[in-house]
Structure formats: C-alpha cells, structure tokens
PDB file of C-alpha atoms in Angstrom:
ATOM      1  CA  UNK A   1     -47.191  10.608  -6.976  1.00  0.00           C
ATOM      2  CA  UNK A   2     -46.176  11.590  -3.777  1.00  0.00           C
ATOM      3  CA  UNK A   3     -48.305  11.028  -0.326  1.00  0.00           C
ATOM      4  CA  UNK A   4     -49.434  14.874  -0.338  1.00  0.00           C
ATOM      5  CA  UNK A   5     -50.152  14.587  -4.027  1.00  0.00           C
ATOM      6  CA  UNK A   6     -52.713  11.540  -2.994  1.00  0.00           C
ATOM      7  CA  UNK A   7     -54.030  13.201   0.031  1.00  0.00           C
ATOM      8  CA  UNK A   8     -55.004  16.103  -2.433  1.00  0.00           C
ATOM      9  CA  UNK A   9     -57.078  13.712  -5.147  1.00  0.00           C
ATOM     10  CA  UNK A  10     -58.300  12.553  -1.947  1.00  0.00           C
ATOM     11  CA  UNK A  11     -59.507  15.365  -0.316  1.00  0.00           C
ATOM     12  CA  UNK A  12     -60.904  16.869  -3.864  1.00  0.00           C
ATOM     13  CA  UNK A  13     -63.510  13.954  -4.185  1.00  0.00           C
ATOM     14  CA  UNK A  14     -66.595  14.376  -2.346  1.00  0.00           C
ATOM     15  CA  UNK A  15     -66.450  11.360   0.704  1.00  0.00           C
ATOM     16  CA  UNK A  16     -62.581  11.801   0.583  1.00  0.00           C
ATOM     17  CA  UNK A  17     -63.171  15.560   1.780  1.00  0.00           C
ATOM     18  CA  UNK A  18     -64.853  14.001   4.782  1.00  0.00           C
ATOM     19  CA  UNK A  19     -61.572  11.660   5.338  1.00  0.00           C
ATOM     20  CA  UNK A  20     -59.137  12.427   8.104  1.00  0.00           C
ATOM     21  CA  UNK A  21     -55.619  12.100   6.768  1.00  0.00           C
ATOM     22  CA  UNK A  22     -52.455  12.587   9.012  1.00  0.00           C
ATOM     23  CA  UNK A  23     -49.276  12.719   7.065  1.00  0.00           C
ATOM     24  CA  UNK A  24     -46.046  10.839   8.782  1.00  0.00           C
ATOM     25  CA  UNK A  25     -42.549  11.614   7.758  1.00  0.00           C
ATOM     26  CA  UNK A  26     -39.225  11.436   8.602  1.00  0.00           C
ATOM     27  CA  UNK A  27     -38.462  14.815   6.707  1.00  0.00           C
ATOM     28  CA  UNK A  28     -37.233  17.680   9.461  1.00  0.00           C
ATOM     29  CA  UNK A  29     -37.331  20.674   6.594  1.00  0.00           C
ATOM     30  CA  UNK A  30     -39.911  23.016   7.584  1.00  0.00           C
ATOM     31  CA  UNK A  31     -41.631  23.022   4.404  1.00  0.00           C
ATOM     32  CA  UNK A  32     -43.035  19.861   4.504  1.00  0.00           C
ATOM     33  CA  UNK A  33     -45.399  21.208   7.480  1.00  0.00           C
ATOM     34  CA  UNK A  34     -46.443  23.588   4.564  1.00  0.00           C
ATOM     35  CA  UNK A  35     -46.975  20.964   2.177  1.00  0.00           C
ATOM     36  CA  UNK A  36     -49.300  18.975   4.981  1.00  0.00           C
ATOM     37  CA  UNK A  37     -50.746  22.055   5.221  1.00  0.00           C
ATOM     38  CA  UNK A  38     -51.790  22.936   1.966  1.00  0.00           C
ATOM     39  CA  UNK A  39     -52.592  19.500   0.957  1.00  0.00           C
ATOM     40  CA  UNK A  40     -55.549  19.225   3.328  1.00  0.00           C
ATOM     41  CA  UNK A  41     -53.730  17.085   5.720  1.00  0.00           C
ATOM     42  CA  UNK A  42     -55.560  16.627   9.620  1.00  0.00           C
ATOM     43  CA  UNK A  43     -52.599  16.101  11.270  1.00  0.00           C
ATOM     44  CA  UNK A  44     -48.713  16.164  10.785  1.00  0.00           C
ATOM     45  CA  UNK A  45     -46.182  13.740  12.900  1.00  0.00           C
ATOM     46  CA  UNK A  46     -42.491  13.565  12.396  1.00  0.00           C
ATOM     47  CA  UNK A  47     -40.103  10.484  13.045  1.00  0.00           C
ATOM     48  CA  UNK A  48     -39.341   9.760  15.469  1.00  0.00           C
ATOM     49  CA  UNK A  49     -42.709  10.191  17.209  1.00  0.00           C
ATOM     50  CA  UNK A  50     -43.955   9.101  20.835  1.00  0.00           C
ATOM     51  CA  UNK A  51     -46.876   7.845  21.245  1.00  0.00           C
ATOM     52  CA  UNK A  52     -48.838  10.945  23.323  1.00  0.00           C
ATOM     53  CA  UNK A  53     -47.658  12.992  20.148  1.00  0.00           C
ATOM     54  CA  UNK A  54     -49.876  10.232  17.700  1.00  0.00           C
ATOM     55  CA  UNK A  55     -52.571  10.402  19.755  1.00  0.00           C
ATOM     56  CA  UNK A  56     -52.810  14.193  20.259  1.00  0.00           C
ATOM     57  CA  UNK A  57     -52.826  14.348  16.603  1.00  0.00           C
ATOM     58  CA  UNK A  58     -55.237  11.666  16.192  1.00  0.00           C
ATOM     59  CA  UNK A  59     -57.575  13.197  18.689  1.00  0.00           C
ATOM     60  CA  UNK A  60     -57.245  16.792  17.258  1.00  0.00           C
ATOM     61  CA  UNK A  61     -57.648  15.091  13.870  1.00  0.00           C
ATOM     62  CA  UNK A  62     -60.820  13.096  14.931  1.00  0.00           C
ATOM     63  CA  UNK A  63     -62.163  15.725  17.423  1.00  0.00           C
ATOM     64  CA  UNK A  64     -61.845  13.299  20.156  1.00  0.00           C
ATOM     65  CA  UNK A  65     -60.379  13.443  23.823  1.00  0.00           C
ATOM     66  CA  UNK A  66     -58.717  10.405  26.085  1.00  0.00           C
ATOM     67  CA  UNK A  67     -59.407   9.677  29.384  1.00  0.00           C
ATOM     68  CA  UNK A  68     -56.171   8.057  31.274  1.00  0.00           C
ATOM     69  CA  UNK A  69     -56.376   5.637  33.924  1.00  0.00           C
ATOM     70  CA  UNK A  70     -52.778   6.690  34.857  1.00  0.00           C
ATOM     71  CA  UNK A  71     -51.958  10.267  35.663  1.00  0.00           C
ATOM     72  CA  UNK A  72     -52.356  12.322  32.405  1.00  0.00           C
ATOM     73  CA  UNK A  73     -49.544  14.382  33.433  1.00  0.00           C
ATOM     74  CA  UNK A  74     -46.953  11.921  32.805  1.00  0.00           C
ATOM     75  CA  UNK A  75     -47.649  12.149  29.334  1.00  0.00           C
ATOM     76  CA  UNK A  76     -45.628  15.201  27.784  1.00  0.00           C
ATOM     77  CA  UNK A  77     -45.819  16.537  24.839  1.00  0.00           C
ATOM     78  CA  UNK A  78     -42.574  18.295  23.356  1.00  0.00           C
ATOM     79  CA  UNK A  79     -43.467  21.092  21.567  1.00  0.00           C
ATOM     80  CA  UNK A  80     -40.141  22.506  21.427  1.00  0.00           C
ATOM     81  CA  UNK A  81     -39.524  19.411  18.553  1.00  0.00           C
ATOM     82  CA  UNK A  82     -42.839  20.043  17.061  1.00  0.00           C
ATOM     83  CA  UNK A  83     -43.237  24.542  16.989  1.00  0.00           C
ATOM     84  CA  UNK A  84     -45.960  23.028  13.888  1.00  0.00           C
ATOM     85  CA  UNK A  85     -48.465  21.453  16.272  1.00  0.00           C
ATOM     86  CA  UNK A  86     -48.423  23.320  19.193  1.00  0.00           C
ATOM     87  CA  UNK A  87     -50.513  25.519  17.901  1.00  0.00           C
ATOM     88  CA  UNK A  88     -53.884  23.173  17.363  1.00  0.00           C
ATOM     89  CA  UNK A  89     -53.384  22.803  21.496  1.00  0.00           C
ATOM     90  CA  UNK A  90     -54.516  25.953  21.859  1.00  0.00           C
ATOM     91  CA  UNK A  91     -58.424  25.109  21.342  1.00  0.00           C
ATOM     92  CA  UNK A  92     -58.839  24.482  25.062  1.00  0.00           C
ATOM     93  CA  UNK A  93     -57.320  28.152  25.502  1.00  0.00           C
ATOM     94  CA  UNK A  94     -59.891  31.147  25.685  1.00  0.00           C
ATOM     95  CA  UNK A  95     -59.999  32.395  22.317  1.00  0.00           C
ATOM     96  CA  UNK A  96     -59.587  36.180  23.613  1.00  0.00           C
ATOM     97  CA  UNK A  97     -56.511  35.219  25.903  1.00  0.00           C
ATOM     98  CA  UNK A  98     -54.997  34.175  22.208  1.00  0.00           C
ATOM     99  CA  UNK A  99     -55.800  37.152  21.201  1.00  0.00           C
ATOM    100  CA  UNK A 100     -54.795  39.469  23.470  1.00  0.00           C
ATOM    101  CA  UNK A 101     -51.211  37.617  22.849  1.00  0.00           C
ATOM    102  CA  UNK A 102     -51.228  38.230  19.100  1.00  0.00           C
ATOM    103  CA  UNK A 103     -52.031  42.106  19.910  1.00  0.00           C
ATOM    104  CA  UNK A 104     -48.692  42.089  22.584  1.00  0.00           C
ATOM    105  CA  UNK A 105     -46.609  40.305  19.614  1.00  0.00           C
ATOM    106  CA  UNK A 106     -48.069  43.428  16.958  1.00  0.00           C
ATOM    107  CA  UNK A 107     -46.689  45.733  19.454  1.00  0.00           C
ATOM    108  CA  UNK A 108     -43.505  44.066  20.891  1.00  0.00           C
ATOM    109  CA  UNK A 109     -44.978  44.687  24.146  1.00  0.00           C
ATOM    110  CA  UNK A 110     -42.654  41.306  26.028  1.00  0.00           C
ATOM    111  CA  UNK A 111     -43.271  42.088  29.644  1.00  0.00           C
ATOM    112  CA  UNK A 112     -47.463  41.951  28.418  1.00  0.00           C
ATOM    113  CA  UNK A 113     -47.039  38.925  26.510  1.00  0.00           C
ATOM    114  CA  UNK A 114     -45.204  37.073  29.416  1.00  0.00           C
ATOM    115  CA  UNK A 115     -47.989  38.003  31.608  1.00  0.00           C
ATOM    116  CA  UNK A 116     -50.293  36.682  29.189  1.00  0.00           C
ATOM    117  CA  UNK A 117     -48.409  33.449  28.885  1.00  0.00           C
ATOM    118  CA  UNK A 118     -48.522  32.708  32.445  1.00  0.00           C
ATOM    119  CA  UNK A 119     -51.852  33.042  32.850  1.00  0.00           C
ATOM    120  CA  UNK A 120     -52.228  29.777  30.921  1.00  0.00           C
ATOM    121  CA  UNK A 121     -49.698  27.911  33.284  1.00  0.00           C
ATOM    122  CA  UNK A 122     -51.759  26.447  35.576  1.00  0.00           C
ATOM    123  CA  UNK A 123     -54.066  24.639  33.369  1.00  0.00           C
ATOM    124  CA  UNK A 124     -51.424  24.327  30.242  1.00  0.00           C
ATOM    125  CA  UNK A 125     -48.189  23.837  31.673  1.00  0.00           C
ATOM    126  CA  UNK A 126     -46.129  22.655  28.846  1.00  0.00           C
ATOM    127  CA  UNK A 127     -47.925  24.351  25.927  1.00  0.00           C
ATOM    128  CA  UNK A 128     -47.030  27.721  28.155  1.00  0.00           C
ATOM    129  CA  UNK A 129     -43.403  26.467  28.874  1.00  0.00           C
ATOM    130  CA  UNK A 130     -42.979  25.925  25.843  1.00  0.00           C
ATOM    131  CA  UNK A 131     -44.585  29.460  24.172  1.00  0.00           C
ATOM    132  CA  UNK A 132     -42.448  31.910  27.126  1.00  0.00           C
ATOM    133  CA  UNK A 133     -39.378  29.897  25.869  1.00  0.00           C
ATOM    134  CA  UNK A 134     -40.159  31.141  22.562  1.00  0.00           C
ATOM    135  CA  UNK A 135     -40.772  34.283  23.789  1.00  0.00           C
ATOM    136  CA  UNK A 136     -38.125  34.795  25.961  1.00  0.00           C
ATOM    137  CA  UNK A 137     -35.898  34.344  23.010  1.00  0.00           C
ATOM    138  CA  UNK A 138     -37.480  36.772  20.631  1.00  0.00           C
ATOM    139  CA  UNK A 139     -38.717  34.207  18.383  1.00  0.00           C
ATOM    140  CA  UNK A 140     -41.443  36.230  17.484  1.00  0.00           C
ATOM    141  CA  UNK A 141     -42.471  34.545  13.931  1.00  0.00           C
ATOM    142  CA  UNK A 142     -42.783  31.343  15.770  1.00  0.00           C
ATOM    143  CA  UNK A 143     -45.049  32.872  17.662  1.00  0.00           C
ATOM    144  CA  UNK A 144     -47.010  34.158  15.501  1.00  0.00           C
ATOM    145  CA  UNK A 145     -47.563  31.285  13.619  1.00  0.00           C
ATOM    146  CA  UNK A 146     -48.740  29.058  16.440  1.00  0.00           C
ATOM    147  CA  UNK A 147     -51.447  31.772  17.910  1.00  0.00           C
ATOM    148  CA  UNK A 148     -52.665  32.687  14.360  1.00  0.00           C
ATOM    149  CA  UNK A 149     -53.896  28.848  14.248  1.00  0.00           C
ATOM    150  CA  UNK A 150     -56.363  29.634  16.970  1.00  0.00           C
ATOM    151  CA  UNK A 151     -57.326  32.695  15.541  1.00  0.00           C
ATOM    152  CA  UNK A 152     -57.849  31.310  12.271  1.00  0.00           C
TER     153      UNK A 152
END
C-alpha cells in the first residue's frame, strides 16, 4: 500500500474525512499532483521544499494564517517550481478578478489577461509574477488549471 492508497482508507472513514493529510514526495512527474489530488490529499510538497512552501501548505491545509515578526516579504514562494500550488494562493484574490481571467484565457484575449494580471501586483507580487510569466509564454493550460482552483 502506497501513501495515497492510505490517505484514501483514511479519508473514507468517518473522523479520518475530518483529517488534514499533506502528501511529501520527492517524485517531479506531474501525475503524482493528480494522485494527491484524487486521493483527498490537503496539501502537496515536493523535495526539496523550503520552509515558507511547508507552511503555506500547512496553513492552506489547516485554514490558518502566520503573523511574522520579520518582514513577510522576505519569504518567497516559487511558484514557478510548484505551477500545482499556486493556485490555492489565489483565495485572497477577488473571486470575480479570477474570473474575469478565465473568460480572457476562453477567448485568447493576452493584452486583457495581462491587464488583469497586473491588477493583482501590488498586493500579490509573486503569485502575479509568476501567472504573466506563464502568460507571456502562451502556457495557457497552466493557466487554466491554476484559476479553475479558485473557481472551483
């Protein structure tokens, strides 16, 4: 039995349902996101991992929020190694700004969806860096799989 096999008796038992699992793996192949995913995972790090990627996942997973002493902006998340989680950063995004997105992706409407993008910069720097770079490169499917997590 493998971990997502256990994470699915788990989660099929009525406390276990209420259990936050994260899976952590060293795998890079992009199906084991889908795996996590299916299995009922609440989070999904890959080694090597720094520790503001753990505890994004952990507070995402355990609908919690830090407050740093230090200056938060230090810590940077690098989305470009982790496309699968940038998406469930988008909660602190207005829902309809996500959605307006997803309707310049349906249309291939770039110069729209860049505008759209940068109207996040200011209070989501990296996520937004990280979502024009995508864009900018016609990555589409990406896309579109890291704003349908919002939506969904």
């Amino acid at each position: 039995m493998d971990g997502y096999e256990a994470a699915r008796i788990i989660k099929s038992t009525g406390k276990g349902a209420l259990i936050p699992i994260i899976a952590l793996t060293a795998s890079a192949y992009e199906d084991e996101f889908q795996k996590a995913d299916h299995s009922g995972l609440s989070g999904y790090i890959r080694k090597p991992f720094r520790e503001n990627e753990l505890f994004a996942v952990i507070g995402k997973a355990l609908g919690i929020s830090y407050l740093y002493e230090d200056d938060p902006n230090l810590l940077v998340f690098d989305y470009a190694k982790h496309d699968e989680l940038a998406g469930t950063f988008l909660d602190e995004v207005p829902a309809e700004l996500v959605v307006q997105m997803l309707d310049a992706l349906a249309v291939a409407d770039l110069n729209r969806l860049i505008y759209l993008i940068s109207e996040m910069e200011q209070d989501h720097a990296a996520l937004a860096k990280h979502l024009m770079n995508l864009a900018k490169n016609y990555e589409y499917e990406k896309l579109l799989r890291i704003l349908n997590i919002k939506v969904i």
